[in-house]
Every structure is written in C-alpha cells, then in structure tokens.
mmCIF file of C-alpha atoms in Angstrom:
data_model
loop_
_atom_site.group_PDB
_atom_site.id
_atom_site.type_symbol
_atom_site.label_atom_id
_atom_site.label_comp_id
_atom_site.label_asym_id
_atom_site.label_seq_id
_atom_site.Cartn_x
_atom_site.Cartn_y
_atom_site.Cartn_z
ATOM 1 C CA UNK A 1 -175.533 -63.277 -97.670
ATOM 2 C CA UNK A 2 -175.357 -61.878 -94.142
ATOM 3 C CA UNK A 3 -178.626 -60.019 -94.908
ATOM 4 C CA UNK A 4 -180.504 -63.238 -95.691
ATOM 5 C CA UNK A 5 -179.094 -64.949 -92.546
ATOM 6 C CA UNK A 6 -180.031 -61.973 -90.374
ATOM 7 C CA UNK A 7 -183.530 -61.794 -91.961
ATOM 8 C CA UNK A 8 -183.944 -65.522 -91.291
ATOM 9 C CA UNK A 9 -182.865 -65.076 -87.688
ATOM 10 C CA UNK A 10 -185.428 -62.268 -87.239
ATOM 11 C CA UNK A 11 -188.270 -64.357 -88.732
ATOM 12 C CA UNK A 12 -187.520 -67.487 -86.610
ATOM 13 C CA UNK A 13 -188.620 -65.947 -83.203
ATOM 14 C CA UNK A 14 -191.857 -64.698 -84.822
ATOM 15 C CA UNK A 15 -192.560 -68.220 -86.264
ATOM 16 C CA UNK A 16 -191.828 -69.809 -82.882
ATOM 17 C CA UNK A 17 -194.288 -67.431 -81.237
ATOM 18 C CA UNK A 18 -196.970 -68.202 -83.633
ATOM 19 C CA UNK A 19 -196.441 -71.974 -83.295
ATOM 20 C CA UNK A 20 -196.479 -71.530 -79.466
ATOM 21 C CA UNK A 21 -199.722 -69.514 -79.511
ATOM 22 C CA UNK A 22 -201.361 -72.117 -81.860
ATOM 23 C CA UNK A 23 -200.173 -74.978 -79.683
ATOM 24 C CA UNK A 24 -201.413 -73.420 -76.447
ATOM 25 C CA UNK A 25 -204.813 -72.571 -78.164
ATOM 26 C CA UNK A 26 -205.176 -76.171 -79.349
ATOM 27 C CA UNK A 27 -204.333 -77.587 -75.930
ATOM 28 C CA UNK A 28 -206.785 -75.225 -74.250
ATOM 29 C CA UNK A 29 -209.599 -76.067 -76.684
ATOM 30 C CA UNK A 30 -208.964 -79.873 -76.186
ATOM 31 C CA UNK A 31 -209.115 -79.592 -72.343
ATOM 32 C CA UNK A 32 -212.163 -77.327 -72.003
ATOM 33 C CA UNK A 33 -215.068 -79.502 -70.694
ATOM 34 C CA UNK A 34 -217.969 -80.027 -73.070
ATOM 35 C CA UNK A 35 -221.354 -81.622 -72.459
ATOM 36 C CA UNK A 36 -221.690 -85.254 -73.674
ATOM 37 C CA UNK A 37 -224.875 -87.364 -73.791
ATOM 38 C CA UNK A 38 -224.184 -91.130 -73.486
ATOM 39 C CA UNK A 39 -226.931 -93.688 -74.246
ATOM 40 C CA UNK A 40 -226.225 -97.293 -73.014
ATOM 41 C CA UNK A 41 -228.405 -100.263 -73.762
ATOM 42 C CA UNK A 42 -228.794 -103.527 -71.916
ATOM 43 C CA UNK A 43 -226.503 -105.232 -74.363
ATOM 44 C CA UNK A 44 -223.650 -102.610 -74.194
ATOM 45 C CA UNK A 45 -224.846 -100.929 -77.367
ATOM 46 C CA UNK A 46 -223.858 -97.315 -76.728
ATOM 47 C CA UNK A 47 -224.179 -94.048 -78.526
ATOM 48 C CA UNK A 48 -222.472 -90.739 -77.606
ATOM 49 C CA UNK A 49 -223.431 -87.273 -78.685
ATOM 50 C CA UNK A 50 -220.893 -84.513 -78.211
ATOM 51 C CA UNK A 51 -222.456 -81.099 -77.452
ATOM 52 C CA UNK A 52 -226.062 -82.292 -77.456
ATOM 53 C CA UNK A 53 -228.446 -79.871 -75.798
ATOM 54 C CA UNK A 54 -231.688 -81.860 -75.844
ATOM 55 C CA UNK A 55 -233.385 -85.132 -76.628
ATOM 56 C CA UNK A 56 -236.827 -86.646 -76.841
ATOM 57 C CA UNK A 57 -238.286 -90.119 -76.025
ATOM 58 C CA UNK A 58 -241.185 -91.204 -78.124
ATOM 59 C CA UNK A 59 -243.310 -94.375 -77.698
ATOM 60 C CA UNK A 60 -246.704 -95.897 -78.340
ATOM 61 C CA UNK A 61 -248.700 -96.166 -75.082
ATOM 62 C CA UNK A 62 -249.157 -99.888 -74.339
ATOM 63 C CA UNK A 63 -252.916 -99.615 -73.436
ATOM 64 C CA UNK A 64 -254.131 -96.525 -75.273
ATOM 65 C CA UNK A 65 -252.101 -97.415 -78.460
ATOM 66 C CA UNK A 66 -251.429 -93.702 -78.998
ATOM 67 C CA UNK A 67 -248.120 -91.851 -79.319
ATOM 68 C CA UNK A 68 -246.506 -90.156 -76.361
ATOM 69 C CA UNK A 69 -243.435 -87.902 -76.379
ATOM 70 C CA UNK A 70 -241.292 -86.413 -73.631
ATOM 71 C CA UNK A 71 -238.930 -83.527 -74.120
ATOM 72 C CA UNK A 72 -235.698 -83.221 -72.182
ATOM 73 C CA UNK A 73 -233.144 -80.449 -72.046
ATOM 74 C CA UNK A 74 -229.532 -80.846 -70.902
ATOM 75 C CA UNK A 75 -228.217 -78.112 -68.629
ATOM 76 C CA UNK A 76 -225.965 -77.580 -65.590
ATOM 77 C CA UNK A 77 -228.389 -79.613 -63.464
ATOM 78 C CA UNK A 78 -228.167 -82.505 -65.834
ATOM 79 C CA UNK A 79 -231.331 -83.719 -67.485
ATOM 80 C CA UNK A 80 -234.426 -81.566 -67.238
ATOM 81 C CA UNK A 81 -237.992 -82.787 -68.344
ATOM 82 C CA UNK A 82 -239.520 -79.679 -69.864
ATOM 83 C CA UNK A 83 -242.750 -80.788 -71.398
ATOM 84 C CA UNK A 84 -244.685 -83.737 -72.778
ATOM 85 C CA UNK A 85 -247.301 -84.489 -75.364
ATOM 86 C CA UNK A 86 -249.699 -87.281 -76.033
ATOM 87 C CA UNK A 87 -252.738 -88.067 -78.139
ATOM 88 C CA UNK A 88 -255.300 -89.132 -75.462
ATOM 89 C CA UNK A 89 -255.832 -88.084 -71.776
ATOM 90 C CA UNK A 90 -256.522 -91.297 -70.002
ATOM 91 C CA UNK A 91 -255.987 -93.175 -66.721
ATOM 92 C CA UNK A 92 -252.697 -92.555 -65.039
ATOM 93 C CA UNK A 93 -252.086 -89.152 -66.720
ATOM 94 C CA UNK A 94 -251.442 -86.524 -64.141
ATOM 95 C CA UNK A 95 -253.835 -83.566 -64.490
ATOM 96 C CA UNK A 96 -251.530 -81.090 -62.824
ATOM 97 C CA UNK A 97 -248.125 -81.713 -64.424
ATOM 98 C CA UNK A 98 -246.604 -78.501 -65.678
ATOM 99 C CA UNK A 99 -247.860 -75.020 -65.567
ATOM 100 C CA UNK A 100 -249.871 -75.095 -68.895
ATOM 101 C CA UNK A 101 -251.905 -77.683 -70.744
ATOM 102 C CA UNK A 102 -253.445 -77.205 -74.122
ATOM 103 C CA UNK A 103 -254.477 -79.115 -77.243
ATOM 104 C CA UNK A 104 -252.844 -78.372 -80.564
ATOM 105 C CA UNK A 105 -253.117 -80.384 -83.854
ATOM 106 C CA UNK A 106 -254.584 -83.289 -82.013
ATOM 107 C CA UNK A 107 -251.966 -83.482 -79.281
ATOM 108 C CA UNK A 108 -252.378 -82.680 -75.640
ATOM 109 C CA UNK A 109 -249.475 -80.623 -74.446
ATOM 110 C CA UNK A 110 -248.253 -80.217 -70.838
ATOM 111 C CA UNK A 111 -245.632 -77.491 -70.693
ATOM 112 C CA UNK A 112 -243.632 -75.886 -67.898
ATOM 113 C CA UNK A 113 -242.969 -79.247 -66.139
ATOM 114 C CA UNK A 114 -239.258 -78.375 -65.589
ATOM 115 C CA UNK A 115 -238.591 -81.506 -63.456
ATOM 116 C CA UNK A 116 -234.975 -82.018 -62.700
ATOM 117 C CA UNK A 117 -233.985 -85.667 -63.409
ATOM 118 C CA UNK A 118 -230.311 -85.402 -62.532
ATOM 119 C CA UNK A 119 -227.326 -86.715 -64.481
ATOM 120 C CA UNK A 120 -228.827 -89.965 -65.367
ATOM 121 C CA UNK A 121 -232.185 -91.416 -66.593
ATOM 122 C CA UNK A 122 -233.111 -95.049 -66.600
ATOM 123 C CA UNK A 123 -235.982 -96.349 -68.676
ATOM 124 C CA UNK A 124 -237.237 -99.590 -70.107
ATOM 125 C CA UNK A 125 -238.985 -100.250 -73.457
ATOM 126 C CA UNK A 126 -241.923 -102.585 -73.774
ATOM 127 C CA UNK A 127 -242.610 -105.386 -76.195
ATOM 128 C CA UNK A 128 -245.020 -103.335 -78.304
ATOM 129 C CA UNK A 129 -244.230 -99.701 -77.330
ATOM 130 C CA UNK A 130 -242.026 -98.832 -80.367
ATOM 131 C CA UNK A 131 -239.677 -96.628 -78.420
ATOM 132 C CA UNK A 132 -237.488 -94.084 -80.235
ATOM 133 C CA UNK A 133 -234.961 -91.540 -79.072
ATOM 134 C CA UNK A 134 -234.169 -88.401 -81.014
ATOM 135 C CA UNK A 135 -230.923 -86.463 -80.354
ATOM 136 C CA UNK A 136 -229.853 -83.453 -82.500
ATOM 137 C CA UNK A 137 -232.600 -84.310 -85.060
ATOM 138 C CA UNK A 138 -231.390 -87.940 -85.449
ATOM 139 C CA UNK A 139 -234.103 -90.480 -84.449
ATOM 140 C CA UNK A 140 -233.194 -94.036 -83.596
ATOM 141 C CA UNK A 141 -235.425 -96.961 -82.814
ATOM 142 C CA UNK A 142 -234.736 -98.648 -79.505
ATOM 143 C CA UNK A 143 -234.841 -102.406 -79.022
ATOM 144 C CA UNK A 144 -238.008 -103.808 -77.534
ATOM 145 C CA UNK A 145 -238.113 -105.107 -74.016
ATOM 146 C CA UNK A 146 -234.794 -103.545 -73.092
ATOM 147 C CA UNK A 147 -233.300 -101.312 -70.385
ATOM 148 C CA UNK A 148 -231.536 -98.039 -71.181
ATOM 149 C CA UNK A 149 -229.382 -95.654 -69.287
ATOM 150 C CA UNK A 150 -229.008 -91.986 -70.436
ATOM 151 C CA UNK A 151 -226.184 -90.098 -68.850
ATOM 152 C CA UNK A 152 -225.015 -86.479 -69.130
ATOM 153 C CA UNK A 153 -221.292 -85.910 -68.509
ATOM 154 C CA UNK A 154 -218.840 -83.068 -68.741
ATOM 155 C CA UNK A 155 -215.768 -84.400 -70.598
ATOM 156 C CA UNK A 156 -212.847 -82.628 -72.205
ATOM 157 C CA UNK A 157 -212.818 -82.847 -75.962
ATOM 158 C CA UNK A 158 -209.983 -85.433 -75.960
ATOM 159 C CA UNK A 159 -211.870 -87.806 -73.689
ATOM 160 C CA UNK A 160 -215.112 -87.268 -75.503
ATOM 161 C CA UNK A 161 -213.496 -88.058 -78.928
ATOM 162 C CA UNK A 162 -211.709 -91.163 -77.496
ATOM 163 C CA UNK A 163 -214.945 -92.330 -76.000
ATOM 164 C CA UNK A 164 -216.752 -91.843 -79.345
ATOM 165 C CA UNK A 165 -214.060 -93.769 -81.196
ATOM 166 C CA UNK A 166 -214.433 -96.655 -78.698
ATOM 167 C CA UNK A 167 -218.190 -96.680 -79.097
ATOM 168 C CA UNK A 168 -218.040 -97.151 -82.826
#
C-alpha cells in the first residue's frame, strides 16, 4: 500500500508540470497578436476576418459598364494596393499606375502598384455599381449607395474572438 501512495506522489509533480506547461502555452497563444480585417458598413453591419492576408474589391464601372477589380494585401504597413484589372481603358484611368501593364484574357492588368493605403480604407458604393468584396475566397455583395470602412488591426486572439462573437 505504501508503494502505491509513493508512486502516486511521484506522478503528481509530473502531472502538475504538464498542466502548468499546457496552461502557459494556451495563455501565450491567446495573447499573441494576430492580424484582423474589420469591415464596417454605414448601418453598423460588420464583418471580421481573423488572420486574413488579402482582399479584393470588385465593381461595375458606372460609365463604362465593365468590371473593375482592385487587389489589396495586408502587411505590417496595413493595407497595400498591389494591382488592379479592368475590361476597358477609358477616361480617368491612369496610364502610369504600377510598373507593368498588360492584357490577359480580355482584362487590362496594372501590376506593381504597391501603394500603401494605411490601416484604414474608406469607400462608397454606387447605385448601379454592384460592389463586392472578397476575403479568403468568400465573396459578399455590398449594399448599393453605402459607405464602408475597412480596417486592419493587430488584436490578441481573445479580443479577436470576442469581437467576432459580438459581430454575429
């Protein structure tokens, strides 16, 4: 009987050490900052994407009636416009945006733009522009004639998860 008690006493410190290491690891993981993309609409409709690395905005040009798409990457500087593509090259389109322009599959591409936007981007949809935003492969239609605010933040996992729960 003493042997069992002694064995139990020897196993208890090992178990405590394992629990301690797992607890410290979990707390550390929950406190490490991660990148979060927040999309807020005029009517407080919000979406939050934890760990997103890029997004695109797509719309139909109000005059040309052709599709446009802008590609954004999220990095330490915040939001970075990397390239754009559109169907027609018309009035108001800069001829010198980016480092390379080419046509592929009916689209005019302007790459190498790399314009730092910062931590927030404001934009407005039109009545007939059919705006969409795509994050992590998920595309959502945006409400017509509305204002939107896209923000990149560094939040710890606890805050990001609580924020996500509030948004739903």
